[in-house]
Amino acid sequence: MRKLALSDEILMKIEKPSRYIGNEINMVVKDPADVDVRFAMCFPDVYDIGMSHLGIQIIYDLLNRRDDIYCERVYSPWVDLDEIMRKENIPLFAIESQSPVKEFDFLGITLQYEMCYTNILQVLDLSGIPLLSKDRTEDDPIIMGGGPCTYNPEPIADFFDFFYIGEGETQFYNVIDLYKENKEKGGSRKDFLEKVATIPGMYVPSLYEVSYKEDGTIKEMKPISPNAKAKVRKEIVLDFDKVCYPDKPLVPYTKVVQDRCVLEVQRGCIRECRFCQAGSVYKPLREKSIETLKQLALTMLESTGHDEISLSSLSTSDYSSLKELIDFLIEECKKKKINISLPSLRIDSFSLDVMSKVQDVKKSSITFAPEAGTQRMRNVINKGLTEEDILTGCKKAFTGGWNKVKLYFMLGQPTETEDDVNGIMDLCEKIAELYYETVPKEERHGKCQITASTSFFVPKPFTPFQWAPMCSAKDFLDKAHMVNDKLKSLLNRKSIKYHWHESDISVLEGLLARGDRRLSKLLLYVYERGGIYDSWSEFHKKELWDEAIEATNTDVDFYVTRSRDEDEIFPWDFLDTGVTKNFLLREWHNAINETVTPNCRMKCSGCGAASFGGGVCFEN
């Protein structure tokens, strides 16, 4: 019987002790003594967030299918336990065996958002692992990073031994086999890192050297080992049916953010939204067959006991067999009293018809993401949504019984004018008016409720907007206040609510998204003075970041508000996502010229993703 890493006394003191004791439904149990490789898979945020992440469930299932590997999970301890662990010198431990992370062969960290970078240092520190890769010895686990933030890993390159670029299902076994072989031959940590660099998709930062020009931009990034590739090409799964998928996912005992079965219907996207990094780096679109999805849905519901199933993808409406899948799920879920959740639907007649069948109309709201308030701006970002589409969708929703609408916008996108900013509330007003014109007084369920939320635009790597300047924190707030002032002047202002994000966190996100290796000093400074959980506004310490920026001479404007020259070398240019830099530059020019690019099913735009040899590029 395993012994818990935390005493009963400590468990009684902390919030949600179930975050740390494991034994969830479908947890994999193995004897660590019976395996060759121990892999700790970490989500550097609290358990409640990490347990909702599909990627970890996929890798957990993939690795544990092999008898010689034991994959266990690690999450960031919440602030209450963090304090106790430091005070009482309790090392960070894995959920399954409760063993210290330091005893593992690998610590794999998923990088989902930039503001969790200080939590990566928390995880390493509490595990007793040196923060910088150059300081690690043969006694330390190999630290590996994966996930969307690896599409610019440079700001955290000094903390990782290597990064896996792309989708985890293709090369994980090869990495593990190479590690075993190296170990059997008595090879060192350095030997392994030299060899792993030869596997497709693997990037070992210590095998590259970066030089800079006088103006601070990158002069050159070159390999300093014959094993390191000049370009690291992302790994993708082409046959989406044959790849393994967790049919017995973990079921937590405590409430987590997404407490439901998740059915990934496709990966990638056909839309060409110019602000969207995921749409670019996950190209090309690849679908699972309807037969595979039906079988997976039934097995997962049976093995978990969940009362809700959600369809996961970047744009579920674009799944080619969606109607057949929905009809099947409605039939099956009705029998078992299971709810169906349908995020990422485009609001058209079919979607509204489906939602009316699966949602309780009186309780739910309908969600649109116009992203911009004017048609000019939607053309710039290539949203592929007209005002007529939005108003028609809302009218059908109101006729169908909805009276709550959520709208998501972005402020600070390239070429944005005052008219574009004011256009956000103009659109909200038109939707409110439409409700009162469409629904007779006697049929209304109370007044119309429109909730508009604005996030602040962050230019991301591998998007056409990677050349664009970002707004300063003050500019962002000025724009948000302009929207708020406009709201106060509206006739239907009582039917509209407005929320906006914190601008200083958005600016830091931009700094870390487009930064280079020189930012590791900034991250170390913040962490060593108590900065963790920066993605949580209640724990984010703005004054500490300001102090760190000054102490490390970090020029925020250089990374954030500066326009990029078209021939500038970016910190991430050594990566190959399939989508070419020439295509992204062409799209940047199209954005400035307000030219719309059709989606991948309408017309191929020659982005480069066809080079992978599969997916939507080869449908016809």
Coordinates of C-alpha atoms in Angstrom, one line a residue:
M1 CA 0.0 0.0 0.0
R2 CA 1.4 3.4 -1.0
K3 CA 2.1 6.0 1.7
L4 CA 0.8 9.5 1.1
A5 CA 3.4 12.2 0.8
L6 CA 1.4 14.6 3.0
S7 CA 0.4 13.8 6.6
D8 CA -3.2 13.9 7.7
E9 CA -2.4 17.0 9.7
I10 CA -1.2 18.9 6.5
L11 CA -4.2 17.6 4.4
M12 CA -6.6 18.9 7.1
K13 CA -5.0 22.4 6.8
I14 CA -5.2 22.9 3.1
E15 CA -7.9 23.7 0.6
K16 CA -9.1 20.7 -1.5
P17 CA -6.8 17.9 -0.2
S18 CA -8.2 15.7 -3.0
R19 CA -5.9 17.6 -5.4
Y20 CA -3.0 15.7 -4.0
I21 CA -4.0 12.2 -3.0
G22 CA -4.8 10.6 -6.3
N23 CA -6.7 7.3 -6.6
E24 CA -9.2 8.8 -9.1
I25 CA -11.3 6.6 -11.3
N26 CA -9.2 5.1 -14.1
M27 CA -5.9 6.1 -12.5
V28 CA -3.1 3.8 -13.7
V29 CA -1.5 1.7 -11.0
K30 CA 1.9 0.1 -11.6
D31 CA 4.8 -0.9 -9.3
P32 CA 7.6 1.6 -10.0
A33 CA 10.1 -1.2 -9.4
D34 CA 8.7 -3.2 -12.4
V35 CA 9.2 -0.5 -15.1
D36 CA 12.3 0.7 -16.9
V37 CA 11.3 4.4 -17.3
R38 CA 9.4 6.7 -15.0
F39 CA 7.9 9.7 -16.6
A40 CA 6.3 12.6 -14.5
M41 CA 3.9 14.5 -16.7
C42 CA 3.3 18.0 -15.3
F43 CA 0.7 20.7 -15.9
P44 CA 2.2 23.9 -14.2
D45 CA -1.0 25.1 -12.7
V46 CA -3.4 24.0 -10.1
Y47 CA -5.0 20.5 -10.3
D48 CA -8.4 21.9 -11.1
I49 CA -7.1 23.4 -14.3
G50 CA -4.6 20.7 -15.2
M51 CA -7.1 17.8 -14.9
S52 CA -9.3 19.5 -17.5
H53 CA -6.5 19.4 -20.1
L54 CA -7.0 16.8 -22.9
G55 CA -3.3 16.7 -24.0
I56 CA -2.1 15.3 -20.7
Q57 CA -4.8 12.6 -20.7
I58 CA -3.7 11.6 -24.2
I59 CA 0.0 11.3 -23.3
Y60 CA -0.8 9.7 -20.0
D61 CA -2.8 7.0 -21.8
L62 CA -0.2 6.7 -24.6
L63 CA 2.8 6.1 -22.3
N64 CA 1.0 3.8 -19.8
R65 CA 0.0 1.5 -22.6
R66 CA 3.6 0.3 -22.5
D67 CA 4.5 -2.1 -19.6
D68 CA 8.1 -0.7 -19.4
I69 CA 6.9 2.9 -18.8
Y70 CA 5.0 4.4 -15.8
C71 CA 3.6 7.8 -16.5
E72 CA 2.4 9.7 -13.4
R73 CA 1.0 13.2 -13.0
V74 CA 2.3 16.4 -11.2
Y75 CA 0.5 19.7 -10.8
S76 CA 1.6 23.0 -9.2
P77 CA 0.8 22.9 -5.5
W78 CA -1.8 25.6 -4.6
V79 CA -0.4 28.6 -2.7
D80 CA -1.4 27.2 0.7
L81 CA 0.5 23.9 0.2
D82 CA 3.4 25.7 -1.5
E83 CA 4.1 27.6 1.7
I84 CA 3.9 24.5 3.8
M85 CA 6.2 22.5 1.5
R86 CA 8.9 25.1 1.6
K87 CA 8.6 25.5 5.4
E88 CA 8.8 21.8 6.1
N89 CA 11.1 20.8 3.2
I90 CA 8.6 18.4 1.6
P91 CA 9.7 17.6 -2.0
L92 CA 7.2 17.9 -4.8
F93 CA 5.7 14.4 -5.6
A94 CA 3.7 12.6 -8.3
I95 CA 0.1 11.9 -7.7
E96 CA 0.1 8.2 -8.5
S97 CA 2.9 6.7 -6.4
Q98 CA 3.4 9.8 -4.2
S99 CA 7.2 9.5 -5.0
P100 CA 9.4 12.6 -5.2
V101 CA 9.7 14.0 -8.7
K102 CA 13.5 14.0 -8.4
E103 CA 13.4 10.2 -8.5
F104 CA 11.9 10.1 -12.0
D105 CA 13.8 9.7 -15.3
F106 CA 11.8 12.4 -17.1
L107 CA 9.8 15.5 -16.0
G108 CA 7.6 16.5 -19.0
I109 CA 6.0 19.9 -18.7
T110 CA 3.1 21.0 -20.9
L111 CA 3.3 24.7 -21.8
Q112 CA -0.2 26.0 -22.4
Y113 CA 0.1 29.7 -21.7
E114 CA 2.9 32.2 -21.2
M115 CA 1.8 33.4 -17.8
C116 CA 2.5 30.0 -16.2
Y117 CA 6.3 30.3 -16.8
T118 CA 7.0 31.2 -13.1
N119 CA 5.1 28.1 -12.1
I120 CA 7.5 26.0 -14.2
L121 CA 10.3 27.3 -11.9
Q122 CA 8.1 26.6 -8.8
V123 CA 7.8 22.9 -9.9
L124 CA 11.5 22.6 -10.6
D125 CA 12.4 24.3 -7.3
L126 CA 10.0 22.3 -5.1
S127 CA 11.3 19.1 -6.8
G128 CA 14.9 20.0 -5.8
I129 CA 16.0 20.2 -9.5
P130 CA 18.3 23.0 -10.5
L131 CA 16.4 25.7 -12.4
L132 CA 19.0 26.1 -15.2
S133 CA 19.6 23.1 -17.4
K134 CA 23.4 23.8 -17.4
D135 CA 23.5 23.2 -13.7
R136 CA 21.9 19.7 -13.7
T137 CA 23.8 16.5 -13.0
E138 CA 23.3 12.8 -13.8
D139 CA 21.1 12.6 -10.7
D140 CA 18.4 14.9 -12.1
P141 CA 15.5 14.0 -14.3
I142 CA 15.6 15.1 -18.0
I143 CA 13.3 18.1 -18.3
M144 CA 11.2 18.1 -21.4
G145 CA 8.7 20.7 -22.7
G146 CA 5.8 20.4 -25.1
G147 CA 2.6 22.2 -26.0
P148 CA 1.6 25.4 -27.8
C149 CA 4.1 27.7 -26.1
T150 CA 7.0 25.6 -27.6
Y151 CA 6.3 27.5 -30.9
N152 CA 8.5 30.1 -29.3
P153 CA 10.4 28.3 -26.5
E154 CA 13.3 30.8 -26.4
P155 CA 12.3 32.8 -23.2
I156 CA 12.3 29.5 -21.2
A157 CA 15.0 27.7 -23.2
D158 CA 17.6 27.9 -20.4
F159 CA 15.3 26.0 -18.0
F160 CA 14.7 23.0 -20.3
D161 CA 16.9 20.1 -21.5
F162 CA 14.8 19.7 -24.7
F163 CA 11.5 20.5 -26.3
Y164 CA 9.2 18.3 -28.3
I165 CA 7.8 20.4 -31.1
G166 CA 4.4 19.3 -32.4
E167 CA 1.9 16.5 -31.6
G168 CA 3.0 14.0 -28.9
E169 CA 1.6 10.8 -30.4
T170 CA 4.3 10.4 -33.1
Q171 CA 7.8 10.3 -31.4
F172 CA 7.3 9.7 -27.7
Y173 CA 8.1 6.0 -27.9
N174 CA 11.2 6.7 -29.9
V175 CA 12.4 9.2 -27.3
I176 CA 11.9 6.7 -24.5
D177 CA 13.6 3.9 -26.4
L178 CA 16.6 6.1 -27.1
Y179 CA 16.8 6.9 -23.4
K180 CA 16.7 3.2 -22.4
E181 CA 19.4 2.4 -25.0
N182 CA 21.6 5.2 -23.8
K183 CA 21.2 4.1 -20.2
E184 CA 22.0 0.5 -21.0
K185 CA 25.2 1.6 -22.7
G186 CA 26.2 3.7 -19.8
G187 CA 25.7 6.9 -21.7
S188 CA 25.6 10.3 -19.9
R189 CA 22.9 12.9 -19.8
K190 CA 24.9 14.9 -22.4
D191 CA 25.1 11.8 -24.7
F192 CA 21.3 11.4 -24.5
L193 CA 20.7 15.1 -25.4
E194 CA 23.0 14.8 -28.4
K195 CA 21.2 11.8 -29.6
V196 CA 17.6 13.0 -28.9
A197 CA 18.4 16.0 -31.2
T198 CA 18.5 13.7 -34.1
I199 CA 14.8 12.6 -33.6
P200 CA 12.3 14.6 -35.7
G201 CA 10.6 17.4 -33.8
M202 CA 13.2 17.5 -30.9
Y203 CA 14.9 20.8 -30.1
V204 CA 17.8 20.8 -27.6
P205 CA 18.5 24.5 -26.8
S206 CA 22.1 23.8 -25.4
L207 CA 23.1 22.7 -28.9
Y208 CA 22.4 26.1 -30.5
E209 CA 24.1 29.5 -30.3
V210 CA 22.4 32.8 -30.7
S211 CA 24.2 36.1 -31.7
Y212 CA 22.6 39.5 -31.8
K213 CA 23.0 42.7 -33.9
E214 CA 23.7 46.1 -32.4
D215 CA 20.0 47.0 -32.5
G216 CA 19.2 44.0 -30.3
T217 CA 17.6 41.9 -33.1
I218 CA 18.8 38.4 -33.8
K219 CA 21.8 38.2 -36.2
E220 CA 22.0 34.4 -36.3
M221 CA 20.9 31.2 -34.5
K222 CA 23.1 28.3 -35.5
P223 CA 23.6 24.7 -34.3
I224 CA 26.9 24.0 -32.5
S225 CA 26.6 20.2 -32.8
P226 CA 26.4 18.1 -35.9
N227 CA 23.4 16.3 -34.4
A228 CA 21.3 19.5 -34.2
K229 CA 19.1 20.4 -37.1
A230 CA 19.2 23.9 -38.6
K231 CA 15.4 23.7 -38.9
V232 CA 13.2 21.7 -36.4
R233 CA 10.1 20.5 -38.2
K234 CA 6.9 20.0 -36.1
E235 CA 5.5 16.5 -35.7
I236 CA 1.9 15.8 -36.7
V237 CA -0.4 12.8 -36.8
L238 CA -1.7 12.2 -40.3
D239 CA -4.0 9.2 -39.7
F240 CA -6.3 10.5 -37.0
D241 CA -8.2 7.3 -36.7
K242 CA -5.3 5.0 -35.9
V243 CA -3.8 7.2 -33.2
C244 CA -4.5 6.2 -29.7
Y245 CA -7.1 8.2 -27.7
P246 CA -7.9 7.7 -24.0
D247 CA -11.2 5.7 -23.9
K248 CA -10.9 5.4 -20.1
P249 CA -10.0 9.0 -19.1
L250 CA -9.2 10.0 -15.5
V251 CA -12.2 11.1 -13.4
P252 CA -11.4 13.4 -10.5
Y253 CA -13.2 13.3 -7.1
T254 CA -13.1 17.1 -6.8
K255 CA -14.8 19.7 -9.1
V256 CA -12.5 20.7 -12.0
V257 CA -13.0 23.3 -14.7
Q258 CA -14.2 20.8 -17.3
D259 CA -15.9 17.9 -15.6
R260 CA -17.0 15.9 -18.7
C261 CA -16.0 13.4 -21.4
V262 CA -14.1 15.2 -24.2
L263 CA -14.4 13.8 -27.7
E264 CA -11.8 15.3 -30.1
V265 CA -13.5 15.3 -33.5
Q266 CA -10.7 16.9 -35.5
R267 CA -7.4 18.7 -35.1
G268 CA -6.4 21.8 -37.1
C269 CA -8.6 24.4 -38.7
I270 CA -9.7 25.5 -42.2
R271 CA -10.2 29.1 -41.1
E272 CA -7.5 31.7 -41.8
C273 CA -8.1 34.0 -38.8
R274 CA -4.9 36.1 -38.9
F275 CA -4.7 36.6 -35.1
C276 CA -5.0 32.9 -34.3
Q277 CA -1.8 30.9 -33.5
A278 CA -3.6 27.6 -33.0
G279 CA -5.2 27.8 -36.4
S280 CA -1.8 28.2 -38.0
V281 CA 0.4 25.8 -36.1
Y282 CA -2.1 22.9 -36.0
K283 CA -2.6 22.9 -39.8
P284 CA -3.7 21.0 -41.8
L285 CA -7.2 20.0 -40.6
R286 CA -7.5 16.3 -39.9
E287 CA -10.7 14.6 -39.0
K288 CA -11.6 11.4 -37.1
S289 CA -14.1 9.1 -38.8
I290 CA -17.7 9.1 -37.7
E291 CA -17.4 5.3 -36.8
T292 CA -14.4 6.0 -34.5
L293 CA -16.1 8.8 -32.8
K294 CA -19.3 6.9 -32.1
Q295 CA -17.3 4.0 -30.6
L296 CA -15.2 6.3 -28.5
A297 CA -18.2 8.2 -27.2
L298 CA -19.9 5.1 -26.0
T299 CA -16.8 3.6 -24.4
M300 CA -15.8 6.9 -22.6
L301 CA -19.3 7.4 -21.2
E302 CA -19.4 3.8 -20.0
S303 CA -15.9 4.0 -18.3
T304 CA -16.3 7.3 -16.6
G305 CA -19.9 7.7 -15.5
H306 CA -19.8 11.4 -16.7
D307 CA -23.2 13.0 -17.3
E308 CA -21.9 15.3 -20.0
I309 CA -19.9 14.9 -23.2
S310 CA -18.2 17.7 -25.1
L311 CA -17.0 17.9 -28.7
S312 CA -13.5 19.4 -28.9
S313 CA -11.9 21.1 -31.9
L314 CA -10.9 24.6 -33.0
S315 CA -14.1 24.9 -35.1
T316 CA -16.5 22.1 -34.5
S317 CA -18.9 23.4 -37.2
D318 CA -16.3 22.5 -39.8
Y319 CA -16.4 18.8 -39.0
S320 CA -17.8 17.2 -42.2
S321 CA -20.0 14.5 -40.5
L322 CA -21.3 16.8 -37.7
K323 CA -25.0 16.3 -38.4
E324 CA -24.7 12.5 -38.3
L325 CA -22.5 12.6 -35.1
I326 CA -25.0 15.0 -33.4
D327 CA -28.0 12.9 -34.3
F328 CA -26.2 9.8 -32.9
L329 CA -25.2 11.5 -29.7
I330 CA -28.7 13.0 -29.2
E331 CA -30.2 9.5 -29.5
E332 CA -27.7 7.9 -27.2
C333 CA -27.5 10.7 -24.6
K334 CA -31.3 10.9 -24.4
K335 CA -31.4 7.3 -23.2
K336 CA -28.8 7.8 -20.6
K337 CA -29.8 11.4 -19.5
I338 CA -26.5 12.8 -20.6
N339 CA -25.9 16.4 -21.6
I340 CA -24.1 17.4 -24.8
S341 CA -21.8 20.4 -24.8
L342 CA -21.0 22.0 -28.2
P343 CA -18.4 24.7 -28.0
S344 CA -16.8 26.3 -31.2
L345 CA -20.0 26.2 -33.3
R346 CA -20.5 28.9 -35.9
I347 CA -24.0 30.4 -35.4
D348 CA -26.0 29.3 -38.4
S349 CA -29.4 27.7 -38.9
F350 CA -28.0 24.2 -38.4
S351 CA -26.1 25.1 -35.2
L352 CA -29.1 26.8 -33.7
D353 CA -31.3 23.8 -34.5
V354 CA -28.8 21.5 -32.8
M355 CA -28.5 23.7 -29.7
S356 CA -32.2 23.9 -29.3
K357 CA -32.3 20.1 -29.1
V358 CA -29.4 19.7 -26.6
Q359 CA -29.7 22.8 -24.4
D360 CA -32.2 24.1 -21.9
V361 CA -33.1 27.2 -23.8
K362 CA -34.3 29.1 -20.7
K363 CA -31.0 28.7 -18.9
S364 CA -28.4 28.9 -21.6
S365 CA -26.9 31.8 -23.5
I366 CA -25.8 31.8 -27.2
T367 CA -22.2 32.7 -27.8
F368 CA -20.6 34.5 -30.8
A369 CA -17.0 35.6 -31.3
P370 CA -17.2 38.4 -33.9
E371 CA -13.7 39.5 -32.6
A372 CA -14.2 43.0 -34.0
G373 CA -17.1 45.5 -34.1
T374 CA -16.9 46.7 -37.7
Q375 CA -16.8 44.8 -41.0
R376 CA -13.6 46.6 -42.0
M377 CA -11.9 45.2 -38.9
R378 CA -13.3 41.7 -39.5
N379 CA -11.8 41.8 -43.0
V380 CA -8.4 42.8 -41.6
I381 CA -8.4 39.8 -39.2
N382 CA -10.0 37.6 -41.9
K383 CA -12.8 36.5 -39.5
G384 CA -15.1 35.4 -42.3
L385 CA -18.2 36.7 -40.6
T386 CA -20.4 39.5 -41.8
E387 CA -22.7 41.7 -39.7
E388 CA -25.5 40.2 -41.6
D389 CA -24.4 36.7 -40.5
I390 CA -24.2 37.9 -36.9
L391 CA -27.6 39.6 -36.9
T392 CA -29.3 36.7 -38.8
G393 CA -27.9 34.3 -36.3
C394 CA -29.1 36.4 -33.3
K395 CA -32.6 36.8 -34.9
K396 CA -32.9 33.0 -35.3
A397 CA -31.7 32.5 -31.7
F398 CA -34.2 35.0 -30.3
T399 CA -37.0 33.4 -32.3
G400 CA -35.9 30.0 -30.9
G401 CA -36.3 31.2 -27.3
W402 CA -32.9 32.5 -26.3
N403 CA -32.6 35.9 -24.7
K404 CA -29.0 35.9 -23.5
V405 CA -26.1 36.5 -25.9
K406 CA -22.4 36.5 -25.1
L407 CA -20.1 38.3 -27.5
Y408 CA -16.3 38.1 -27.6
F409 CA -14.1 40.9 -29.1
M410 CA -10.5 41.8 -29.2
L411 CA -9.1 45.3 -28.7
G412 CA -5.9 46.7 -30.2
Q413 CA -5.7 44.7 -33.4
P414 CA -3.6 46.0 -36.3
T415 CA -4.9 49.1 -38.1
E416 CA -7.8 49.6 -35.5
T417 CA -9.4 53.0 -35.5
E418 CA -11.7 54.8 -33.0
D419 CA -14.6 53.9 -35.3
D420 CA -13.6 50.2 -34.9
V421 CA -13.5 50.5 -31.1
N422 CA -16.9 52.2 -31.0
G423 CA -18.2 49.7 -33.4
I424 CA -18.2 47.1 -30.6
M425 CA -21.0 48.8 -28.8
D426 CA -22.8 49.8 -32.0
L427 CA -23.1 46.1 -32.8
C428 CA -24.3 45.3 -29.3
E429 CA -27.0 48.0 -29.6
K430 CA -28.1 46.6 -33.0
I431 CA -28.5 43.1 -31.4
A432 CA -30.5 44.5 -28.4
E433 CA -32.8 46.4 -30.8
L434 CA -33.2 43.2 -32.8
Y435 CA -34.4 41.3 -29.8
Y436 CA -37.1 43.8 -29.0
E437 CA -38.2 44.0 -32.6
T438 CA -38.2 40.2 -33.1
V439 CA -39.8 38.9 -29.9
P440 CA -43.3 40.1 -29.0
K441 CA -43.7 41.5 -25.5
E442 CA -45.9 38.6 -24.2
E443 CA -43.3 35.9 -25.4
R444 CA -40.2 37.5 -23.7
H445 CA -38.4 35.7 -20.9
G446 CA -37.5 38.9 -19.2
K447 CA -35.3 41.5 -20.9
C448 CA -32.6 40.7 -23.4
Q449 CA -29.1 40.2 -21.8
I450 CA -26.1 40.9 -23.9
T451 CA -22.6 40.4 -22.4
A452 CA -19.7 41.8 -24.3
S453 CA -16.2 40.8 -23.3
T454 CA -13.0 42.2 -24.8
S455 CA -9.6 40.7 -24.5
F456 CA -6.4 42.6 -25.6
F457 CA -4.7 41.5 -28.8
V458 CA -1.4 39.8 -28.4
P459 CA 0.6 39.2 -31.7
K460 CA 1.7 35.5 -31.6
P461 CA 4.5 33.7 -33.5
F462 CA 3.6 31.9 -36.7
T463 CA 0.6 34.3 -37.4
P464 CA 0.5 37.0 -40.1
F465 CA 0.4 39.5 -37.2
Q466 CA 3.9 38.4 -35.9
W467 CA 5.2 41.6 -37.6
A468 CA 2.6 43.8 -35.9
P469 CA 3.2 46.2 -32.9
M470 CA 1.2 45.6 -29.8
C471 CA -0.5 48.3 -27.7
S472 CA 1.0 49.5 -24.4
A473 CA -1.0 48.8 -21.2
K474 CA -2.2 52.4 -21.2
D475 CA -3.4 52.3 -24.9
F476 CA -5.3 49.1 -24.1
L477 CA -7.1 50.6 -21.1
D478 CA -7.9 53.8 -23.1
K479 CA -9.6 51.6 -25.7
A480 CA -11.5 49.7 -23.0
H481 CA -12.7 53.0 -21.4
M482 CA -13.8 54.2 -24.8
V483 CA -16.0 51.1 -25.2
N484 CA -17.4 51.6 -21.7
D485 CA -18.1 55.3 -22.3
K486 CA -19.9 54.4 -25.6
L487 CA -22.0 51.9 -23.7
K488 CA -23.3 54.6 -21.3
S489 CA -24.7 56.5 -24.3
L490 CA -26.7 53.7 -25.7
L491 CA -30.5 53.5 -25.6
N492 CA -30.5 49.8 -24.6
R493 CA -27.6 50.2 -22.1
K494 CA -29.5 48.4 -19.3
S495 CA -29.6 45.2 -21.5
I496 CA -25.8 45.3 -22.1
K497 CA -22.9 44.4 -19.8
Y498 CA -19.3 44.9 -20.6
H499 CA -16.1 43.2 -19.2
W500 CA -12.5 43.7 -20.1
H501 CA -9.2 42.0 -19.2
E502 CA -6.3 43.4 -17.3
S503 CA -3.9 45.2 -19.6
D504 CA -0.6 44.7 -17.7
I505 CA -1.0 40.9 -17.9
S506 CA -1.7 41.1 -21.6
V507 CA 1.5 43.1 -22.1
L508 CA 3.6 40.6 -20.2
E509 CA 2.0 37.8 -22.3
G510 CA 3.1 39.7 -25.4
L511 CA 6.6 40.1 -24.0
L512 CA 7.0 36.3 -23.2
A513 CA 5.2 35.2 -26.5
R514 CA 7.7 37.1 -28.7
G515 CA 10.7 37.2 -26.5
D516 CA 14.1 35.5 -26.8
R517 CA 16.6 33.8 -24.5
R518 CA 17.6 37.0 -22.8
L519 CA 14.3 36.9 -20.9
S520 CA 15.3 34.0 -18.7
K521 CA 17.0 36.5 -16.3
L522 CA 13.7 38.4 -16.0
L523 CA 11.7 35.2 -15.2
L524 CA 14.4 34.1 -12.6
Y525 CA 14.3 37.5 -10.9
V526 CA 10.5 37.4 -10.6
Y527 CA 10.4 33.8 -9.3
E528 CA 13.2 34.2 -6.8
R529 CA 11.3 37.1 -5.2
G530 CA 8.0 35.2 -4.8
G531 CA 6.2 35.4 -8.2
I532 CA 4.0 32.4 -9.0
Y533 CA 0.5 31.9 -10.4
D534 CA 0.9 35.0 -12.6
S535 CA -2.1 33.9 -14.8
W536 CA -4.3 34.3 -11.7
S537 CA -5.0 38.1 -11.3
E538 CA -5.3 37.7 -7.5
F539 CA -1.7 36.5 -7.2
H540 CA -0.1 38.5 -10.0
K541 CA 2.4 41.1 -8.6
K542 CA 2.6 44.0 -11.0
E543 CA 5.1 45.9 -8.9
L544 CA 7.4 42.8 -8.8
W545 CA 7.4 42.5 -12.6
D546 CA 8.1 46.3 -12.9
E547 CA 11.0 45.9 -10.5
A548 CA 12.3 42.9 -12.4
I549 CA 12.1 44.7 -15.7
E550 CA 14.1 47.6 -14.3
A551 CA 16.6 45.4 -12.5
T552 CA 17.3 43.2 -15.6
N553 CA 17.3 46.1 -18.0
T554 CA 14.6 44.5 -20.1
D555 CA 13.4 46.8 -22.8
V556 CA 9.6 46.0 -22.9
D557 CA 9.0 48.3 -25.9
F558 CA 11.6 46.4 -27.9
Y559 CA 9.7 43.2 -27.6
V560 CA 6.1 44.5 -27.4
T561 CA 5.3 47.8 -29.1
R562 CA 7.9 47.8 -31.8
S563 CA 6.9 47.1 -35.4
R564 CA 9.1 44.3 -37.0
D565 CA 10.9 44.7 -40.3
E566 CA 9.8 42.2 -42.9
D567 CA 13.3 40.7 -43.1
E568 CA 13.8 40.5 -39.4
I569 CA 14.9 37.1 -37.9
F570 CA 12.5 36.1 -35.2
P571 CA 13.5 34.0 -32.2
W572 CA 11.3 31.2 -33.5
D573 CA 12.4 31.2 -37.1
F574 CA 14.4 28.0 -36.6
L575 CA 11.1 26.1 -36.3
D576 CA 9.2 24.7 -39.3
T577 CA 5.4 24.4 -38.8
G578 CA 4.8 23.7 -42.4
V579 CA 3.2 27.1 -42.9
T580 CA 5.8 29.2 -44.7
K581 CA 7.0 32.6 -43.6
N582 CA 6.3 33.8 -47.2
F583 CA 2.6 32.9 -46.8
L584 CA 2.4 34.6 -43.4
L585 CA 4.0 37.8 -44.9
R586 CA 1.5 37.7 -47.8
E587 CA -1.3 37.4 -45.3
W588 CA 0.1 40.4 -43.3
H589 CA 0.0 42.4 -46.5
N590 CA -3.6 41.2 -47.2
A591 CA -4.5 42.3 -43.6
I592 CA -3.2 45.8 -44.2
N593 CA -5.1 45.9 -47.5
E594 CA -8.3 44.6 -45.9
T595 CA -8.3 41.7 -48.3
V596 CA -10.2 38.5 -47.3
T597 CA -8.6 35.1 -47.8
P598 CA -11.0 32.1 -48.4
N599 CA -11.0 29.1 -46.0
C600 CA -9.1 25.9 -46.9
R601 CA -12.2 24.1 -48.3
M602 CA -13.2 27.0 -50.5
K603 CA -9.7 27.5 -52.1
C604 CA -6.2 26.4 -51.3
S605 CA -4.1 29.5 -50.4
G606 CA -0.8 27.7 -50.7
C607 CA 0.2 28.1 -47.0
G608 CA 2.7 25.2 -47.2
A609 CA 0.8 22.7 -44.9
A610 CA 0.2 20.4 -47.9
S611 CA 3.9 19.4 -47.5
F612 CA 2.8 17.1 -44.7
G613 CA 0.9 14.9 -47.2
G614 CA -2.5 14.6 -45.6
G615 CA -5.6 16.2 -44.1
V616 CA -7.8 18.8 -45.7
C617 CA -5.2 19.6 -48.3
F618 CA -5.8 16.2 -50.0
E619 CA -9.6 16.0 -49.5
N620 CA -10.4 16.6 -53.2

